[in-house]
Tab-separated table of C-alpha atoms in Angstrom:
chain	number	residue	atom	x	y	z
A	178	MET	CA	155.693	122.533	64.575
A	179	PRO	CA	152.253	122.294	66.133
A	180	ARG	CA	149.928	119.500	65.094
A	181	PRO	CA	147.006	120.517	62.872
A	182	PRO	CA	143.494	120.425	64.321
A	183	ALA	CA	141.345	117.370	63.672
A	184	THR	CA	138.231	117.739	61.577
A	185	LEU	CA	134.997	115.815	61.781
A	186	SER	CA	135.241	114.924	58.113
A	187	ALA	CA	138.090	112.613	57.192
A	188	GLU	CA	138.714	110.082	54.480
A	189	PRO	CA	139.850	106.734	55.890
A	190	GLY	CA	143.617	106.557	55.872
A	191	ALA	CA	143.992	110.214	54.905
A	192	THR	CA	146.368	112.481	56.762
A	193	ASP	CA	145.199	115.526	58.631
A	194	ARG	CA	145.239	118.823	56.754
A	195	GLU	CA	146.058	122.121	58.343
A	196	THR	CA	142.813	124.085	58.473
A	197	GLU	CA	141.984	127.522	59.727
A	198	GLN	CA	138.871	127.552	61.889
A	199	ASP	CA	135.923	129.500	60.556
A	200	PRO	CA	134.047	131.080	63.498
A	201	ALA	CA	130.786	130.019	61.887
A	202	ASP	CA	131.923	126.451	61.381
A	203	SER	CA	131.964	124.309	64.528
A	204	ARG	CA	133.129	121.277	62.524
A	205	VAL	CA	136.777	122.331	62.908
A	206	PRO	CA	137.049	122.846	66.651
A	207	THR	CA	139.967	123.724	68.850
A	208	VAL	CA	139.922	121.986	72.196
A	209	VAL	CA	141.482	122.696	75.538
A	210	SER	CA	143.038	119.737	77.340
A	211	ASP	CA	144.521	119.387	80.777
A	212	ALA	CA	147.876	117.780	81.464
A	213	SER	CA	146.402	114.286	81.553
A	214	ASN	CA	144.678	114.807	78.181
A	215	THR	CA	141.264	114.382	79.750
A	216	PRO	CA	138.686	116.554	77.952
A	217	VAL	CA	137.711	119.700	79.806
A	218	ARG	CA	135.410	122.543	78.991
A	219	GLY	CA	136.706	124.550	76.048
A	220	GLY	CA	136.976	128.286	75.577
A	221	GLY	CA	139.044	129.171	78.624
A	222	PRO	CA	142.610	128.896	79.870
A	223	ARG	CA	144.064	125.630	81.013
A	224	ALA	CA	144.192	125.014	84.747
A	225	SER	CA	147.950	124.757	84.547
A	226	GLY	CA	148.131	128.131	82.823
A	227	GLY	CA	149.757	126.604	79.753
A	228	PRO	CA	148.911	127.383	76.139
A	229	ARG	CA	145.926	126.009	74.298
A	230	ARG	CA	146.620	122.946	72.194
A	231	PRO	CA	144.815	121.828	69.039
A	232	VAL	CA	143.171	118.457	68.760
A	233	GLY	CA	145.299	115.804	67.083
A	234	SER	CA	144.434	112.462	65.568
A	235	GLY	CA	146.238	109.166	65.134
A	236	ALA	CA	147.318	106.941	68.005
A	237	GLY	CA	151.001	107.438	67.382
A	238	ARG	CA	151.057	111.222	67.683
A	239	GLY	CA	151.353	112.130	71.327
A	240	GLY	CA	150.508	108.612	72.410
A	241	GLY	CA	153.791	106.740	72.051
A	242	ARG	CA	154.484	103.257	70.742
A	243	LEU	CA	154.633	101.397	74.067
A	244	PRO	CA	151.006	102.041	75.136
A	245	VAL	CA	149.742	100.975	71.721
A	246	LEU	CA	151.829	97.783	71.664
A	247	ALA	CA	150.791	96.972	75.235
A	248	ALA	CA	147.147	97.457	74.332
A	249	ARG	CA	147.520	95.028	71.437
A	250	VAL	CA	148.610	92.179	73.731
A	251	ARG	CA	146.592	93.130	76.820
A	252	MET	CA	143.679	90.754	76.366
A	253	PRO	CA	145.583	87.926	74.614
A	254	LEU	CA	147.968	87.862	77.595
A	255	MET	CA	145.085	87.710	80.069
A	256	TRP	CA	143.465	84.851	78.181
A	257	ALA	CA	146.749	82.959	77.896
A	258	ALA	CA	147.445	83.362	81.623
A	259	THR	CA	143.974	82.091	82.492
A	260	LEU	CA	144.398	79.035	80.283
A	261	LEU	CA	147.808	78.264	81.795
A	262	LEU	CA	146.390	78.463	85.304
A	263	LEU	CA	143.636	76.058	84.351
A	264	ALA	CA	146.239	73.793	82.728
A	265	ALA	CA	147.879	73.386	86.140
A	266	TYR	CA	145.253	70.704	86.810
A	267	ALA	CA	146.723	68.797	83.861
A	268	GLY	CA	150.261	68.946	85.192
A	269	VAL	CA	151.535	72.255	83.817
A	270	PRO	CA	153.700	73.971	86.492
A	271	TRP	CA	151.597	76.456	88.460
A	272	TRP	CA	154.333	79.070	88.374
A	273	ALA	CA	154.053	79.335	84.587
A	274	GLY	CA	150.476	80.553	84.741
A	275	THR	CA	151.097	82.684	87.819
A	276	GLY	CA	154.106	84.402	86.259
A	277	LEU	CA	152.244	85.126	83.043
A	278	LEU	CA	149.258	86.432	85.011
A	279	VAL	CA	151.492	88.870	86.913
A	280	ALA	CA	152.955	90.096	83.636
A	281	ALA	CA	149.493	90.344	82.078
A	282	LEU	CA	148.164	92.350	85.024
A	283	ALA	CA	151.133	94.720	84.820
A	284	VAL	CA	150.390	95.337	81.148
A	285	TYR	CA	146.668	95.606	81.795
A	286	LEU	CA	146.803	97.981	84.762
A	287	ARG	CA	149.950	100.048	84.226
A	288	LEU	CA	150.590	100.069	80.485
A	289	GLY	CA	148.489	100.328	77.385
A	290	THR	CA	146.833	103.688	78.152
A	291	VAL	CA	147.306	106.178	75.312
A	292	ARG	CA	147.731	109.802	76.424
A	293	ARG	CA	147.077	112.365	73.723
A	294	GLU	CA	144.838	115.312	72.871
A	295	PRO	CA	141.215	114.231	72.392
A	296	ARG	CA	139.670	114.040	68.951
A	297	ALA	CA	136.572	116.171	68.411
A	298	VAL	CA	133.447	114.358	67.189
A	299	LEU	CA	129.708	114.933	67.232
A	300	PRO	CA	127.570	113.373	69.987
A	301	PRO	CA	125.804	110.155	68.927
A	302	VAL	CA	122.480	111.111	70.557
A	303	ARG	CA	120.035	114.024	70.663
A	304	GLY	CA	117.765	115.139	73.478
A	305	ARG	CA	118.129	114.883	77.242
A	306	TRP	CA	120.617	112.172	78.168
A	307	MET	CA	122.850	111.230	81.066
A	308	ALA	CA	126.280	109.608	81.169
A	309	LEU	CA	126.477	106.519	83.353
A	310	THR	CA	130.200	106.405	82.592
A	311	SER	CA	132.405	109.234	81.359
A	312	PRO	CA	136.164	109.811	81.125
A	313	VAL	CA	135.564	113.239	82.641
A	314	ASP	CA	135.431	111.586	86.066
A	315	GLY	CA	138.371	109.238	85.606
A	316	THR	CA	139.814	106.544	83.400
A	317	PRO	CA	139.229	103.810	82.615
A	318	SER	CA	135.713	105.194	82.474
A	319	GLN	CA	134.027	101.778	82.235
A	320	GLY	CA	136.239	100.336	84.951
A	321	SER	CA	138.143	98.389	82.321
A	322	HIS	CA	140.784	99.011	79.665
A	323	ALA	CA	139.707	95.905	77.752
A	324	TYR	CA	138.319	96.124	74.223
A	325	GLY	CA	139.276	99.760	73.717
A	326	GLN	CA	137.038	100.993	76.557
A	327	THR	CA	139.501	103.293	78.340
A	328	TYR	CA	137.725	106.518	77.345
A	329	ALA	CA	134.268	105.103	76.590
A	330	LEU	CA	130.972	106.837	77.328
A	331	GLY	CA	127.792	105.012	78.327
A	332	LEU	CA	124.693	107.161	77.694
A	333	VAL	CA	121.092	106.658	78.821
A	334	ALA	CA	118.063	108.805	77.952
A	335	GLU	CA	116.851	110.798	80.957
A	336	PRO	CA	113.817	112.865	79.915
A	337	GLY	CA	112.882	113.538	83.555
A	338	GLY	CA	109.626	113.147	85.409
A	339	GLY	CA	110.381	109.555	86.409
A	340	ALA	CA	110.220	108.318	82.813
A	341	ARG	CA	113.396	106.297	83.276
A	342	PRO	CA	113.060	103.454	85.828
A	343	ASP	CA	115.688	103.713	88.535
A	344	ILE	CA	117.538	100.967	90.388
A	345	ALA	CA	115.299	99.174	92.898
A	346	TRP	CA	114.778	95.792	94.505
A	347	ARG	CA	111.639	95.052	92.497
A	348	PRO	CA	110.820	94.222	89.803
A	349	LEU	CA	113.873	92.087	89.159
A	350	SER	CA	113.948	93.073	85.490
A	351	ARG	CA	111.957	95.031	82.950
A	352	PRO	CA	111.476	94.760	79.193
A	353	PRO	CA	113.721	97.156	77.268
A	354	GLU	CA	110.661	99.026	75.990
A	355	ASP	CA	110.104	100.374	79.524
A	356	PHE	CA	113.164	102.633	79.128
A	357	PRO	CA	113.051	105.907	77.179
A	358	ALA	CA	116.393	105.253	75.464
A	359	PHE	CA	115.219	102.084	73.736
A	360	GLY	CA	114.665	102.627	70.039
A	361	ARG	CA	116.007	106.183	70.023
A	362	ALA	CA	118.089	107.234	67.025
A	363	VAL	CA	121.871	106.836	67.132
A	364	TYR	CA	123.874	109.242	64.956
A	365	ALA	CA	127.267	108.888	63.301
A	366	PRO	CA	129.721	111.046	65.280
A	367	ALA	CA	131.948	111.683	62.243
A	368	ASP	CA	132.313	111.051	58.527
A	369	GLY	CA	133.814	107.704	57.685
A	370	THR	CA	133.411	104.179	56.362
A	371	VAL	CA	131.746	101.323	58.227
A	372	VAL	CA	134.259	98.507	58.727
A	373	THR	CA	132.251	96.386	61.181
A	374	ALA	CA	128.482	95.954	61.424
A	375	HIS	CA	127.602	93.327	64.014
A	376	ASP	CA	123.912	92.497	64.407
A	377	GLY	CA	121.883	89.576	65.720
A	378	ARG	CA	122.294	89.847	69.497
A	379	ARG	CA	118.955	89.964	71.264
A	380	ASP	CA	117.807	92.924	73.340
A	381	HIS	CA	117.603	91.365	76.800
A	382	ARG	CA	115.584	92.504	79.785
A	383	SER	CA	117.063	95.069	82.143
A	384	ARG	CA	119.548	94.305	84.908
A	385	ASN	CA	118.840	97.424	86.971
A	386	SER	CA	117.574	95.777	90.151
A	387	TRP	CA	119.932	95.178	93.052
A	388	PRO	CA	119.809	91.355	92.813
A	389	TRP	CA	120.510	91.458	89.080
A	390	LEU	CA	123.364	93.936	89.516
A	391	PHE	CA	125.153	91.488	91.788
A	392	GLY	CA	124.439	88.602	89.443
A	393	ALA	CA	125.598	90.585	86.414
A	394	VAL	CA	129.213	90.088	87.516
A	395	VAL	CA	128.936	86.366	86.786
A	396	GLU	CA	126.767	86.950	83.733
A	397	ASN	CA	129.279	89.327	82.163
A	398	ALA	CA	132.107	86.863	82.758
A	399	LEU	CA	130.130	84.319	80.734
A	400	ARG	CA	129.375	86.910	78.058
A	401	GLU	CA	133.078	87.568	77.688
A	402	LEU	CA	133.583	83.984	76.548
A	403	ARG	CA	131.942	85.123	73.298
A	404	GLY	CA	134.612	87.758	72.816
A	405	PRO	CA	134.060	91.480	72.317
A	406	SER	CA	130.639	91.018	70.715
A	407	GLY	CA	129.399	89.348	73.887
A	408	MET	CA	130.270	92.491	75.832
A	409	LEU	CA	129.475	95.167	73.251
A	410	GLY	CA	126.376	93.558	71.799
A	411	ASN	CA	125.263	94.757	68.400
A	412	HIS	CA	127.747	97.394	67.308
A	413	LEU	CA	129.186	99.450	64.490
A	414	VAL	CA	132.820	100.373	63.938
A	415	ILE	CA	133.443	103.376	61.673
A	416	ASP	CA	136.857	104.187	60.213
A	417	VAL	CA	137.040	107.973	60.632
A	418	GLY	CA	140.534	108.437	59.191
A	419	GLY	CA	143.924	109.072	60.711
A	420	GLY	CA	144.024	105.519	62.075
A	421	ASP	CA	141.042	106.185	64.366
A	422	HIS	CA	137.909	104.046	64.637
A	423	LEU	CA	134.642	104.972	66.359
A	424	LEU	CA	132.585	102.228	67.971
A	425	LEU	CA	128.861	102.519	68.728
A	426	GLY	CA	127.651	99.681	70.941
A	427	HIS	CA	124.599	98.117	72.642
A	428	LEU	CA	122.493	98.791	69.548
A	429	ALA	CA	119.021	97.328	68.999
A	430	ARG	CA	118.823	94.105	67.057
A	431	GLY	CA	117.804	94.684	63.462
A	432	SER	CA	118.155	98.466	63.730
A	433	LEU	CA	121.431	98.930	61.849
A	434	ALA	CA	120.741	101.225	58.892
A	435	VAL	CA	124.217	100.808	57.387
A	436	GLY	CA	126.469	97.881	56.589
A	437	ARG	CA	130.120	97.121	56.101
A	438	GLY	CA	131.655	99.249	53.385
A	439	ASP	CA	129.011	101.992	53.549
A	440	ARG	CA	130.081	105.618	53.743
A	441	VAL	CA	128.406	107.617	56.508
A	442	ARG	CA	128.203	111.327	57.181
A	443	ALA	CA	128.440	113.024	60.577
A	444	GLY	CA	124.940	113.374	62.018
A	445	GLN	CA	123.462	110.563	59.914
A	446	VAL	CA	121.145	108.099	61.683
A	447	VAL	CA	122.964	104.756	61.588
A	448	ALA	CA	121.081	102.624	64.160
A	449	ARG	CA	118.774	102.641	67.182
A	450	CYS	CA	119.578	102.362	70.872
A	451	GLY	CA	119.189	98.852	72.216
A	452	ASN	CA	119.922	96.652	75.197
A	453	SER	CA	122.298	94.100	73.716
A	454	GLY	CA	125.523	92.914	75.291
A	455	ALA	CA	126.776	93.638	78.806
A	456	CYS	CA	124.565	96.538	79.836
A	457	THR	CA	122.096	96.977	82.677
A	458	GLU	CA	119.541	98.962	80.633
A	459	PRO	CA	119.155	100.372	77.103
A	460	GLN	CA	122.052	102.697	76.432
A	461	VAL	CA	124.453	103.900	73.759
A	462	ARG	CA	128.147	103.099	74.056
A	463	VAL	CA	130.568	105.329	72.154
A	464	GLN	CA	134.330	104.945	72.183
A	465	LEU	CA	137.292	105.853	69.980
A	466	MET	CA	139.941	103.227	69.229
A	467	ASP	CA	143.132	102.941	67.217
A	468	HIS	CA	142.154	99.601	65.640
A	469	ARG	CA	139.037	98.237	63.996
A	470	ARG	CA	139.019	95.164	66.253
A	471	PRO	CA	138.248	95.935	69.919
A	472	LEU	CA	140.202	92.872	71.061
A	473	PHE	CA	143.469	94.490	69.953
A	474	ALA	CA	142.516	98.165	70.262
A	475	ALA	CA	143.839	100.924	72.468
A	476	GLY	CA	141.177	103.343	73.680
A	477	LEU	CA	141.643	106.959	72.580
A	478	PRO	CA	140.241	110.140	74.186
A	479	ILE	CA	137.390	112.021	72.512
A	480	VAL	CA	135.548	115.251	73.108
A	481	TRP	CA	132.258	116.527	71.717
A	482	ALA	CA	132.679	119.460	69.364
A	483	PRO	CA	131.690	123.018	70.396
A	484	GLY	CA	127.954	123.551	70.297
A	485	TRP	CA	127.111	120.016	71.402
A	486	ASN	CA	124.678	121.332	74.021
A	487	GLY	CA	123.464	124.315	72.011
A	488	ARG	CA	125.003	126.840	74.383
A	489	GLY	CA	128.283	127.678	72.717
A	490	ASP	CA	130.228	126.532	75.767
A	491	GLY	CA	132.994	125.014	73.697
A	492	ALA	CA	134.058	121.417	73.407
A	493	GLY	CA	133.367	119.044	76.272
A	494	LEU	CA	131.703	115.873	77.508
A	495	PRO	CA	128.851	115.250	79.940
A	496	GLU	CA	129.741	114.515	83.517
A	497	THR	CA	128.484	111.272	85.054
A	498	TRP	CA	125.007	111.295	86.584
A	499	ARG	CA	124.299	114.833	85.325
A	500	PRO	CA	121.458	114.963	82.762
A	501	VAL	CA	122.201	117.308	79.862
A	502	VAL	CA	120.375	118.303	76.696
A	503	VAL	CA	122.421	117.258	73.671
A	504	GLU	CA	121.847	119.032	70.370
A	505	GLY	CA	125.027	118.624	68.368
A	506	PRO	CA	126.807	121.338	66.392
A	507	GLY	CA	124.642	122.652	63.587
A	508	VAL	CA	121.880	120.142	64.357
A	509	GLU	CA	118.491	121.464	65.425
A	510	GLU	CA	116.760	118.138	65.940
A	511	VAL	CA	115.851	117.864	69.611
A	512	PRO	CA	112.894	115.636	70.567
A	513	ALA	CA	109.745	117.490	71.567
A	514	GLY	CA	109.554	118.335	75.262
A	515	GLN	CA	113.331	118.240	75.645
A	516	GLU	CA	114.316	121.699	74.452
A	517	SER	CA	117.462	123.199	75.894
A	518	GLY	CA	115.817	126.308	77.289
A	519	GLY	CA	114.868	124.750	80.620
A	520	ASP	CA	116.677	124.553	83.932
A	521	ASP	CA	118.671	121.440	83.096
A	522	TYR	CA	122.284	121.098	84.152
A	523	ALA	CA	124.162	123.391	81.811
A	524	GLY	CA	126.357	120.630	80.433
A	525	GLU	CA	129.617	122.124	81.628
A	526	VAL	CA	132.419	119.686	82.261
A	527	ARG	CA	134.059	120.004	85.641
A	528	ARG	CA	137.332	118.440	86.644
A	529	THR	CA	137.343	116.078	89.565
A	530	SER	CA	140.221	115.312	91.922
A	531	ARG	CA	141.018	112.240	89.858
A	532	ASN	CA	141.707	114.374	86.805
A	533	ARG	CA	143.920	116.971	88.444
């Protein structure tokens, strides 16, 4: 029997209910996926000519047990291998650390990637934004499977007209207030319950100059010593039901409008965009995981529900480095001067050679 479509509203721990889609209700979308389960533009036939498939939810359905189990031990294995290699200076046989590192790399690079239909959610931002990283152009989208990032999106505000400082040699860094994304509202992508609300990380200056970009490699390695919070900065984790958890990261310090245990509704303002954690400039990180703790989570694919760009193009995600106007299904709030009637990129999702 076919799996029922996922809805944006779900009680934590509840099972999916079979629902017929109302044409006037974009909150129960049907999504088209390609063979690799990477989100593509909805509303048309699959490239392979196969039938349309509904969105599922839950890491186990369509994902398999092995990828989930591998994702659970991915980072603990890497840390253990690193410690064993360092212990070689204290007399521990070098082959012990080397062997464990090889095994850890095999798990990290080849296993632990869940393949399933994407879950439909609302976009976490409104207005004209651009994806610095997107699973549309390949996975892992952030260049790393760690901490549930396999299908993560990194979004920056791009209102146009040079409002967003670009990468340059000088100045070396800028205050976060120089970027249009800083302080912008972040919306809950789905109904659910907040299970993690991490605040307190400062909003650092930008790292979008060439010298800082090179130095950020070392800086991020030091940040990782703090664990996931060092990389994700201030963040929220929302239990959206079916075993799925949405993470919103790099939030502004002191901006969290909800706390642990609070119920949130899709489209509700829950925080503000910040520049905390391992990011080069103020941005919003959104990712779906199968566990509340990023350290042990497998990343899961997501797609934005039909109507996300106000054009009725079906479900999809923004392509990297292509500014799009994001409205969100049934949401009319678009910041002034960023209406969707202009000549912006239409927001269609194209497949690249890496996704075919």
